[in-house]
PDB file of C-alpha atoms in Angstrom:
ATOM      1  CA  MET L  66      68.678 117.952 143.693  1.00 60.00           C
ATOM      2  CA  LYS L  67      69.757 120.239 140.722  1.00 60.00           C
ATOM      3  CA  VAL L  68      73.234 120.726 142.362  1.00 58.00           C
ATOM      4  CA  LYS L  69      73.511 116.690 142.625  1.00 60.00           C
ATOM      5  CA  LEU L  70      72.399 116.320 138.735  1.00 57.00           C
ATOM      6  CA  VAL L  71      75.119 119.203 137.816  1.00 55.00           C
ATOM      7  CA  LYS L  72      77.534 117.208 139.794  1.00 57.00           C
ATOM      8  CA  PHE L  73      76.665 113.874 138.414  1.00 59.00           C
ATOM      9  CA  GLY L  74      76.831 115.502 134.704  1.00 64.00           C
ATOM     10  CA  ILE L  75      80.394 116.793 135.513  1.00 69.00           C
ATOM     11  CA  LEU L  76      81.537 113.361 136.790  1.00 52.00           C
ATOM     12  CA  ILE L  77      80.169 111.873 133.711  1.00 70.00           C
ATOM     13  CA  THR L  78      81.819 114.365 131.562  1.00 66.00           C
ATOM     14  CA  LEU L  79      85.154 113.634 132.961  1.00 52.00           C
ATOM     15  CA  ILE L  80      84.658 109.919 132.947  1.00 57.00           C
ATOM     16  CA  LEU L  81      83.997 110.040 129.189  1.00 48.00           C
ATOM     17  CA  VAL L  82      87.071 112.557 128.527  1.00 47.00           C
ATOM     18  CA  CYS L  83      89.183 110.052 130.374  1.00 41.00           C
ATOM     19  CA  ILE L  84      88.062 107.122 128.494  1.00 47.00           C
ATOM     20  CA  SER L  85      88.637 109.318 125.280  1.00 49.00           C
ATOM     21  CA  ILE L  86      92.176 109.926 125.904  1.00 46.00           C
ATOM     22  CA  VAL L  87      92.908 106.245 126.705  1.00 42.00           C
ATOM     23  CA  LEU L  88      91.271 105.223 123.574  1.00 45.00           C
ATOM     24  CA  LEU L  89      93.033 108.039 121.588  1.00 49.00           C
ATOM     25  CA  THR L  90      96.497 107.346 123.213  1.00 48.00           C
ATOM     26  CA  GLY L  91      96.002 103.400 122.670  1.00 50.00           C
ATOM     27  CA  GLY L  92      94.984 103.892 119.083  1.00 54.00           C
ATOM     28  CA  LEU L  93      97.953 106.309 118.348  1.00 53.00           C
ATOM     29  CA  LEU L  94     100.358 103.771 120.079  1.00 51.00           C
ATOM     30  CA  TYR L  95      98.719 101.210 117.979  1.00 53.00           C
ATOM     31  CA  MET L  96      99.188 103.105 114.778  1.00 59.00           C
ATOM     32  CA  ARG L  97     103.041 103.430 115.626  1.00 64.00           C
ATOM     33  CA  HIS L  98     103.277  99.849 114.693  1.00 70.00           C
ATOM     34  CA  CYS L  99     101.498  99.593 111.513  1.00 85.00           C
ATOM     35  CA  ASP L 100     103.132  98.448 108.312  1.00 91.00           C
ATOM     36  CA  TRP L 101     103.651 101.517 106.019  1.00 95.00           C
ATOM     37  CA  ASN L 102     103.855 101.075 102.283  1.00 96.00           C
ATOM     38  CA  PRO L 103     104.652 104.767 100.866  1.00 97.00           C
ATOM     39  CA  GLU L 104     104.072 103.416  97.492  1.00 98.00           C
ATOM     40  CA  ASP L 105     100.440 102.342  98.070  1.00 98.00           C
ATOM     41  CA  ALA L 106      99.866 105.775  99.726  1.00 97.00           C
ATOM     42  CA  ALA L 107     101.512 107.652  96.930  1.00 97.00           C
ATOM     43  CA  LYS L 108      99.364 105.781  94.395  1.00 98.00           C
ATOM     44  CA  TYR L 109      96.255 106.488  96.156  1.00 98.00           C
ATOM     45  CA  ALA L 110      97.015 110.223  96.554  1.00 97.00           C
ATOM     46  CA  THR L 111      97.532 110.528  92.844  1.00 97.00           C
ATOM     47  CA  GLU L 112      94.707 108.548  91.679  1.00 97.00           C
ATOM     48  CA  HIS L 113      92.323 110.551  94.109  1.00 97.00           C
ATOM     49  CA  VAL L 114      92.958 114.224  93.142  1.00 95.00           C
ATOM     50  CA  GLU L 115      90.918 116.967  91.949  1.00 96.00           C
ATOM     51  CA  ASN L 116      91.436 119.101  89.010  1.00 94.00           C
ATOM     52  CA  ARG L 117      92.369 121.932  91.300  1.00 93.00           C
ATOM     53  CA  SER L 118      92.657 122.647  95.125  1.00 89.00           C
ATOM     54  CA  ILE L 119      89.465 122.652  96.884  1.00 92.00           C
ATOM     55  CA  GLY L 120      90.939 123.278 100.163  1.00 89.00           C
ATOM     56  CA  MET L 121      90.861 119.726 101.601  1.00 94.00           C
ATOM     57  CA  CYS L 122      94.421 118.535 101.595  1.00 93.00           C
ATOM     58  CA  ALA L 123      94.302 117.621 105.103  1.00 95.00           C
ATOM     59  CA  LEU L 124      91.247 115.002 104.238  1.00 96.00           C
ATOM     60  CA  TYR L 125      93.064 113.749 100.921  1.00 97.00           C
ATOM     61  CA  VAL L 126      96.623 113.340 102.406  1.00 97.00           C
ATOM     62  CA  ARG L 127      94.946 111.512 105.630  1.00 97.00           C
ATOM     63  CA  LYS L 128      93.151 109.183 103.045  1.00 97.00           C
ATOM     64  CA  ALA L 129      96.567 108.493 101.356  1.00 97.00           C
ATOM     65  CA  ILE L 130      97.894 107.720 104.775  1.00 97.00           C
ATOM     66  CA  ASN L 131      94.984 105.221 105.311  1.00 96.00           C
ATOM     67  CA  ALA L 132      95.694 103.645 102.117  1.00 97.00           C
ATOM     68  CA  GLY L 133      99.355 103.082 102.895  1.00 97.00           C
ATOM     69  CA  GLY L 134      98.404 100.949 105.791  1.00 95.00           C
ATOM     70  CA  ILE L 135      98.122 103.291 108.724  1.00 95.00           C
ATOM     71  CA  PRO L 136      94.509 103.595 110.033  1.00 92.00           C
ATOM     72  CA  LEU L 137      94.721 107.518 111.044  1.00 89.00           C
ATOM     73  CA  PHE L 138      91.390 109.268 111.910  1.00 85.00           C
ATOM     74  CA  ARG L 139      90.551 112.850 111.288  1.00 85.00           C
ATOM     75  CA  CYS L 140      93.200 115.055 112.782  1.00 83.00           C
ATOM     76  CA  GLY L 141      92.068 118.471 112.350  1.00 87.00           C
ATOM     77  CA  SER L 142      93.601 121.115 110.199  1.00 93.00           C
ATOM     78  CA  ALA L 143      96.827 120.415 107.765  1.00 91.00           C
ATOM     79  CA  TRP L 144      98.922 122.328 110.289  1.00 92.00           C
ATOM     80  CA  HIS L 145      97.916 119.872 113.119  1.00 94.00           C
ATOM     81  CA  TYR L 146      99.731 117.268 111.487  1.00 96.00           C
ATOM     82  CA  LYS L 147     103.154 118.343 112.738  1.00 94.00           C
ATOM     83  CA  TYR L 148     101.968 117.145 115.952  1.00 93.00           C
ATOM     84  CA  VAL L 149     100.495 113.573 114.781  1.00 94.00           C
ATOM     85  CA  LEU L 150     102.874 112.533 112.547  1.00 95.00           C
ATOM     86  CA  PRO L 151     105.655 112.307 114.947  1.00 94.00           C
ATOM     87  CA  ILE L 152     103.301 110.211 117.369  1.00 91.00           C
ATOM     88  CA  ILE L 153     102.463 107.670 114.367  1.00 92.00           C
ATOM     89  CA  ASN L 154     106.303 107.160 113.837  1.00 93.00           C
ATOM     90  CA  PHE L 155     106.951 109.861 111.153  1.00 95.00           C
ATOM     91  CA  GLU L 156     110.313 111.915 111.610  1.00 95.00           C
ATOM     92  CA  GLN L 157     111.063 114.995 110.630  1.00 95.00           C
ATOM     93  CA  VAL L 158     113.745 115.362 107.766  1.00 94.00           C
ATOM     94  CA  GLY L 159     116.202 118.138 106.529  1.00 85.00           C
ATOM     95  CA  LYS L 160     114.758 120.300 104.075  1.00 82.00           C
ATOM     96  CA  GLN L 161     117.960 119.345 102.086  1.00 80.00           C
ATOM     97  CA  THR L 162     117.259 115.794 102.325  1.00 81.00           C
ATOM     98  CA  GLU L 163     116.537 113.728  99.080  1.00 92.00           C
ATOM     99  CA  ILE L 164     112.776 113.566  99.096  1.00 93.00           C
ATOM    100  CA  LYS L 165     111.450 109.808  99.101  1.00 96.00           C
ATOM    101  CA  VAL L 166     108.072 108.436  98.024  1.00 97.00           C
ATOM    102  CA  GLY L 167     105.595 108.857 100.958  1.00 97.00           C
ATOM    103  CA  ASP L 168     107.299 112.039 102.621  1.00 97.00           C
ATOM    104  CA  ILE L 169     104.908 114.478 103.859  1.00 97.00           C
ATOM    105  CA  VAL L 170     105.120 118.515 103.983  1.00 95.00           C
ATOM    106  CA  VAL L 171     103.363 120.560 106.701  1.00 94.00           C
ATOM    107  CA  PHE L 172     103.224 123.917 106.233  1.00 88.00           C
ATOM    108  CA  GLN L 173     102.308 126.147 109.130  1.00 86.00           C
ATOM    109  CA  PRO L 174      99.350 128.884 109.211  1.00 82.00           C
ATOM    110  CA  ILE L 175     100.472 132.119 107.824  1.00 80.00           C
ATOM    111  CA  GLY L 176      98.633 135.071 106.393  1.00 77.00           C
ATOM    112  CA  GLY L 177      95.439 134.068 105.033  1.00 75.00           C
ATOM    113  CA  ARG L 178      96.325 130.694 105.176  1.00 76.00           C
ATOM    114  CA  LYS L 179      94.878 129.655 108.480  1.00 80.00           C
ATOM    115  CA  TYR L 180      94.572 126.141 108.038  1.00 88.00           C
ATOM    116  CA  GLY L 181      98.343 125.741 106.789  1.00 88.00           C
ATOM    117  CA  HIS L 182      98.899 122.888 104.306  1.00 91.00           C
ATOM    118  CA  ILE L 183      99.931 119.297 103.717  1.00 95.00           C
ATOM    119  CA  ALA L 184     101.086 117.227 100.942  1.00 95.00           C
ATOM    120  CA  MET L 185     102.588 113.990  99.958  1.00 97.00           C
ATOM    121  CA  TRP L 186     105.446 113.160  97.510  1.00 97.00           C
ATOM    122  CA  ASN L 187     104.621 110.479  95.332  1.00 97.00           C
ATOM    123  CA  GLY L 188     107.961 110.302  93.351  1.00 96.00           C
ATOM    124  CA  ALA L 189     107.332 112.818  90.534  1.00 96.00           C
ATOM    125  CA  GLN L 190     105.382 115.763  92.404  1.00 96.00           C
ATOM    126  CA  TRP L 191     103.833 116.927  95.550  1.00 95.00           C
ATOM    127  CA  VAL L 192      99.889 115.942  95.814  1.00 97.00           C
ATOM    128  CA  SER L 193      97.595 117.177  98.124  1.00 95.00           C
ATOM    129  CA  ASP L 194      93.840 117.382  96.982  1.00 94.00           C
ATOM    130  CA  PHE L 195      95.282 118.208  93.508  1.00 91.00           C
ATOM    131  CA  LYS L 196      98.430 117.704  91.870  1.00 94.00           C
ATOM    132  CA  GLN L 197     100.895 120.599  92.774  1.00 89.00           C
ATOM    133  CA  ARG L 198     103.232 122.315  90.312  1.00 90.00           C
ATOM    134  CA  ASN L 199     106.017 122.503  93.047  1.00 81.00           C
ATOM    135  CA  LEU L 200     106.009 122.362  96.857  1.00 79.00           C
ATOM    136  CA  ILE L 201     105.147 125.895  97.537  1.00 76.00           C
ATOM    137  CA  VAL L 202     101.264 126.216  96.314  1.00 73.00           C
ATOM    138  CA  HIS L 203     100.764 129.646  97.510  1.00 73.00           C
ATOM    139  CA  SER L 204     102.797 132.938  97.672  1.00 65.00           C
ATOM    140  CA  ASP L 205     102.074 133.366 101.356  1.00 62.00           C
ATOM    141  CA  TYR L 206     104.323 130.321 101.981  1.00 59.00           C
ATOM    142  CA  THR L 207     107.209 132.268 100.592  1.00 68.00           C
ATOM    143  CA  LYS L 208     106.959 135.062 103.047  1.00 70.00           C
ATOM    144  CA  GLU L 209     109.557 135.755 106.153  1.00 70.00           C
ATOM    145  CA  GLY L 210     108.187 133.546 108.929  1.00 68.00           C
ATOM    146  CA  ALA L 211     106.432 131.162 106.766  1.00 74.00           C
ATOM    147  CA  GLU L 212     107.539 127.508 108.412  1.00 85.00           C
ATOM    148  CA  TYR L 213     107.258 124.078 106.961  1.00 88.00           C
ATOM    149  CA  ARG L 214     108.446 120.531 107.673  1.00 91.00           C
ATOM    150  CA  ILE L 215     109.053 117.434 105.677  1.00 94.00           C
ATOM    151  CA  TYR L 216     108.371 114.055 107.464  1.00 96.00           C
ATOM    152  CA  ARG L 217     109.158 110.438 106.579  1.00 96.00           C
ATOM    153  CA  ARG L 218     107.933 107.294 108.119  1.00 94.00           C
ATOM    154  CA  GLN L 219     110.462 105.287 109.883  1.00 83.00           C
ATOM    155  CA  ASN L 220     109.275 101.543 109.928  1.00 71.00           C
TER     156      ASN L 220
END
């Protein structure tokens, strides 16, 4: 009897995983076609900041993306967005490209920064969970091997 219950539990788990994958994939494909308003996203990001970093850059930028018209769900740490943004129609742009309102920078983990960092350009400065002085928010991101990418939504 125990063996049958264990097999049944495994079967239910597999079914739930498959359903989750279908819903997640369908949701991400839907998000590719949502209207994107980078000005609304940047305005939200600018108006909803803390006085200093509280270590919640991914949450704050995700909420700004939501305000810009894309109903994005929690995607994990900041560095995970290098995988999520291309799925929802953001393309990587060159680091020498002129930055535009709504562009998003994603830093990969390095040194003591295991969650990476993410921020949005509001037309005047980079904004995450606080208004940044510049693109680089910590000296760890200037070290050799530090990697970042800038993304722009293509409508």
